[in-house]
mmCIF file of C-alpha atoms in Angstrom:
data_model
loop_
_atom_site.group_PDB
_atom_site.id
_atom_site.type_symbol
_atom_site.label_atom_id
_atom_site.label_comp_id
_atom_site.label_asym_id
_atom_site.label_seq_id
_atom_site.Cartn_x
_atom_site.Cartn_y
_atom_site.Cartn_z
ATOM 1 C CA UNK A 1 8.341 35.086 -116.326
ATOM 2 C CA UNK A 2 8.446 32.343 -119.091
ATOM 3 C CA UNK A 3 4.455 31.985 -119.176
ATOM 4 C CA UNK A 4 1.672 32.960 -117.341
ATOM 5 C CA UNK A 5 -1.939 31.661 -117.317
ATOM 6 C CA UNK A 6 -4.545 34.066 -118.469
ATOM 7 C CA UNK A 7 -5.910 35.272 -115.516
ATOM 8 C CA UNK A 8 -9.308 36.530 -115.766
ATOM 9 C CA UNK A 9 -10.407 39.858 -113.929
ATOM 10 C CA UNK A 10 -12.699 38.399 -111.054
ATOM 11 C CA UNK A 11 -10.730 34.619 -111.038
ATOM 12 C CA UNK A 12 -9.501 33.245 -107.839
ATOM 13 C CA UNK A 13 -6.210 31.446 -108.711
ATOM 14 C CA UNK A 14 -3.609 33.010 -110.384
ATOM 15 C CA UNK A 15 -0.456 30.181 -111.889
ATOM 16 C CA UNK A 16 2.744 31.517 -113.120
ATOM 17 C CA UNK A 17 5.809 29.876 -114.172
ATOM 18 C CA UNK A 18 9.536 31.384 -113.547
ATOM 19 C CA UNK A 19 12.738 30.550 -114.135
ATOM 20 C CA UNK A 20 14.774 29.079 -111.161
ATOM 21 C CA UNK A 21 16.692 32.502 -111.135
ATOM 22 C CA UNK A 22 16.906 35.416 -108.594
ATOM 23 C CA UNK A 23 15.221 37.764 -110.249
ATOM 24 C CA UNK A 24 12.247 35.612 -110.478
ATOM 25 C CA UNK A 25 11.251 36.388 -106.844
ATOM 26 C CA UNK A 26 10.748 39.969 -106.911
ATOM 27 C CA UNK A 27 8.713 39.726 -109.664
ATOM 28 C CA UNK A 28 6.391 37.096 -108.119
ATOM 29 C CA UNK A 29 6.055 39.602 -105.309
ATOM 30 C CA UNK A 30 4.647 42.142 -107.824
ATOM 31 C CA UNK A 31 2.243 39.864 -109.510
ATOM 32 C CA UNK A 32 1.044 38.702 -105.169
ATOM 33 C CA UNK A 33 0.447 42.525 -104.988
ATOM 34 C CA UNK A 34 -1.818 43.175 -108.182
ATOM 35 C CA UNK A 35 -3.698 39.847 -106.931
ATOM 36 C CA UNK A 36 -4.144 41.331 -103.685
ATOM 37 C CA UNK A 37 -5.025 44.690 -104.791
ATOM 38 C CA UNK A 38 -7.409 43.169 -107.817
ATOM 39 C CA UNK A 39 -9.194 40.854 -104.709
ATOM 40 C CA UNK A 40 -9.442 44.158 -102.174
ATOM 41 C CA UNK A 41 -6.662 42.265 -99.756
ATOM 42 C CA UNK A 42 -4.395 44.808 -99.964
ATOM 43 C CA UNK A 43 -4.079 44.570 -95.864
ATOM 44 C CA UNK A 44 -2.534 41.649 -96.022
ATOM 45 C CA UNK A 45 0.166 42.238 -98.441
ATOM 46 C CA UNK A 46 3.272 42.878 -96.401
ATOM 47 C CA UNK A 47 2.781 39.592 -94.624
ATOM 48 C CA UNK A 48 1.584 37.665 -98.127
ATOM 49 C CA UNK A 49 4.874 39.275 -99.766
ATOM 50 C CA UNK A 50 7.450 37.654 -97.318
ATOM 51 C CA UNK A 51 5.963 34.024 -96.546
ATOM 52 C CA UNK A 52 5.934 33.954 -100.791
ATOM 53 C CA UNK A 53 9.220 35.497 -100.927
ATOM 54 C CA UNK A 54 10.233 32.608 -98.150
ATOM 55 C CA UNK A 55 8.505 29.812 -99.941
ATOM 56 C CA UNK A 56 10.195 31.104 -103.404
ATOM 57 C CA UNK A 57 13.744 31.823 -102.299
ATOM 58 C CA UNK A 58 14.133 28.652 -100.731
ATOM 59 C CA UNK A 59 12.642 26.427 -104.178
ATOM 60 C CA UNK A 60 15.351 28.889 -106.383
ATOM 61 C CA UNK A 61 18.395 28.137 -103.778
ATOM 62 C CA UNK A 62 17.843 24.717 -102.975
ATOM 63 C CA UNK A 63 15.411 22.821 -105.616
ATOM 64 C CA UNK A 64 17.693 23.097 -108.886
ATOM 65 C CA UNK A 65 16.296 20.679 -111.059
ATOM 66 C CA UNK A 66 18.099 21.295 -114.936
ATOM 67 C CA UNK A 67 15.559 22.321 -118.026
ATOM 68 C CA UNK A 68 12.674 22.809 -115.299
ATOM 69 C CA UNK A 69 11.212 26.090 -113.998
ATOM 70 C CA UNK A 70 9.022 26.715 -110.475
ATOM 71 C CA UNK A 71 5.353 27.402 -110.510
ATOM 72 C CA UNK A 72 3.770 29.362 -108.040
ATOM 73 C CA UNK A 73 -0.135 29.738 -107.620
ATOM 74 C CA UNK A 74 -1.952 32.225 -105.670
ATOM 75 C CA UNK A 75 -5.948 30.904 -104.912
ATOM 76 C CA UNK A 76 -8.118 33.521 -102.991
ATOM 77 C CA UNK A 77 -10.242 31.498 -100.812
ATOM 78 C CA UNK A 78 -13.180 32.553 -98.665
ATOM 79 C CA UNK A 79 -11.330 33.486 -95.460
ATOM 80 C CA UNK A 80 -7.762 32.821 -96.291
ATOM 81 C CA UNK A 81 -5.249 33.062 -99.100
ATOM 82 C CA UNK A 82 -3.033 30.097 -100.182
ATOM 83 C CA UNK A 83 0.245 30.304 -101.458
ATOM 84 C CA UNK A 84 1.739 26.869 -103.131
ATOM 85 C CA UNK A 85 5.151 26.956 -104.916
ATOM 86 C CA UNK A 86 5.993 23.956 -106.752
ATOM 87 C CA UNK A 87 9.097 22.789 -108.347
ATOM 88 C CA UNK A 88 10.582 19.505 -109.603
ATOM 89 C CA UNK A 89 13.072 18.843 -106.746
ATOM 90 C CA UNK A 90 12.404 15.635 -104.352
ATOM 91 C CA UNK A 91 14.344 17.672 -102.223
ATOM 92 C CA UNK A 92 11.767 18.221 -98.742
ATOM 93 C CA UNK A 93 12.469 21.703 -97.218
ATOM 94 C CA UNK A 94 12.944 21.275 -92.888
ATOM 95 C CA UNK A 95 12.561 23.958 -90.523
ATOM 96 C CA UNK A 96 15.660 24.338 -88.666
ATOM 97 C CA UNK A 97 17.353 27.065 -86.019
ATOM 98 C CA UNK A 98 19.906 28.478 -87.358
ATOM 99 C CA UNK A 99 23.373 28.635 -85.363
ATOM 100 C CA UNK A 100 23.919 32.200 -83.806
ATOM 101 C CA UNK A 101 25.093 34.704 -86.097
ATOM 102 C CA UNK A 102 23.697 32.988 -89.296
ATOM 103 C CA UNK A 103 23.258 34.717 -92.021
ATOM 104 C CA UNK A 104 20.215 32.510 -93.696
ATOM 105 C CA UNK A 105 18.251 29.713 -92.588
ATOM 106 C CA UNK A 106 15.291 31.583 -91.198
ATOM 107 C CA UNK A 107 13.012 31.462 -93.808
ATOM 108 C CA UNK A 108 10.491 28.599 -92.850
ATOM 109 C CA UNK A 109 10.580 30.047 -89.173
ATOM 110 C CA UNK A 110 9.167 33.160 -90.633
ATOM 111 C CA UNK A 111 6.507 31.245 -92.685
ATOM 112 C CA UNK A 112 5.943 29.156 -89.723
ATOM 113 C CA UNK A 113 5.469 32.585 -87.348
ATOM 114 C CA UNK A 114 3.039 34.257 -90.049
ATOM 115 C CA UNK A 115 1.139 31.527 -91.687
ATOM 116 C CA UNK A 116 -1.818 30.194 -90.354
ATOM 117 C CA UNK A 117 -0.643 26.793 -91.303
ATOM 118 C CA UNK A 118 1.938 25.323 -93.871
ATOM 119 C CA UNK A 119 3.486 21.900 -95.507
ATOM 120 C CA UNK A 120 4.641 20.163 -98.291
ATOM 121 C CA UNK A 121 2.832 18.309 -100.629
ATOM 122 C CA UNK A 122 3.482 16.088 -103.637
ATOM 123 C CA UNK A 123 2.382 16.747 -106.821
ATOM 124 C CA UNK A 124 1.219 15.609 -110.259
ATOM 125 C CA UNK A 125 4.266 15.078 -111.964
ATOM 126 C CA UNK A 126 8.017 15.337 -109.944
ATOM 127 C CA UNK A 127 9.212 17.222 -107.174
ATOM 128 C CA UNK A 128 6.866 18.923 -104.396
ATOM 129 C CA UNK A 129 4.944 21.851 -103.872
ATOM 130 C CA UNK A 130 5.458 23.695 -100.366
ATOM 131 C CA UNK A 131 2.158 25.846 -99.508
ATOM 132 C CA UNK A 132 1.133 28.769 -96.935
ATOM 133 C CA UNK A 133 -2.357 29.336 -96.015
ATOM 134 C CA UNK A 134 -2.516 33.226 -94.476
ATOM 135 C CA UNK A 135 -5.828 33.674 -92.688
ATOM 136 C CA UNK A 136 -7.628 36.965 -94.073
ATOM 137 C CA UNK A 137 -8.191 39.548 -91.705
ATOM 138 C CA UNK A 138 -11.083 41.546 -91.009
ATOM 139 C CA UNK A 139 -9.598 44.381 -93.130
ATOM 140 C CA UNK A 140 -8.943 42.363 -95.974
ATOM 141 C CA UNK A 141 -12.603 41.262 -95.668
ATOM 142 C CA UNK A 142 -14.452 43.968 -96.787
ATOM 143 C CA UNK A 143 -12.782 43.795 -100.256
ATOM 144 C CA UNK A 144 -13.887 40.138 -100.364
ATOM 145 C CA UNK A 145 -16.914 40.427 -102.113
ATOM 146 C CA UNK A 146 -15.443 42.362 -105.271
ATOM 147 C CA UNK A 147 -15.302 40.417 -108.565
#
């Protein structure tokens, strides 16, 4: 992670900033999961890990833009989560099926499946952000109320 926004203990967005490298989506995972856990969603985590891991796979394979890095913001909302990635590519993601026997092109299918809604946006500045809003279930709920 090249920066990261102070984040204060009870706040309800969290912005980082990676490089447009592999490596940079596990560790978004990680900082979803101390969101969730600091926010008392922990029951939603498995399905909040993949649509981000999705969202952020597909802006580090196909939204190269030179010198620029990918942002992704996590903003607790009172029933659902969003998930936005932005990055400085024009470049609009498209939900396609993938040909039998693919190896990849299932990743907005999956988003599509888990997410409550999704889209892509423009932004201040260049490029796009692509977003995920995941509906908070009644587990998730009862940690709601925390700080």
């Amino acid at each position: 992670m090249s920066e990261a926004q102070a984040v204060p203990h009870g706040s309800r967005v969290v912005v980082l900033r990676w490089p447009q490298a592999a490596r940079s989506v596990p560790l978004a995972r990680h900082e979803l999961r101390l969101a969730l856990e600091r926010w008392g969603w922990g029951a939603m985590e498995d399905v909040a890990v993949l649509v981000l891991s999705e969202l952020l796979a597909n802006a580090v394979r196909h939204a190269r833009v030179p010198g620029r890095e990918i942002e992704t913001r996590f903003t607790r909302r009172e029933r659902s989560l969003r998930l936005e990635v932005h990055d400085a590519s024009g470049k609009r993601p498209s939900m396609t099926v993938p040909f039998e026997g693919a190896a990849g092109g299932r990743g907005l299918l999956l988003v599509d499946a888990l997410a409550t809604t999704w889209g892509v946006d423009g932004r201040h500045g260049p490029g796009k952000q692509v977003w995920a809003e995941l509906a908070v279930d009644a587990g998730a709920e009862e940690g709601a109320h925390r700080p």
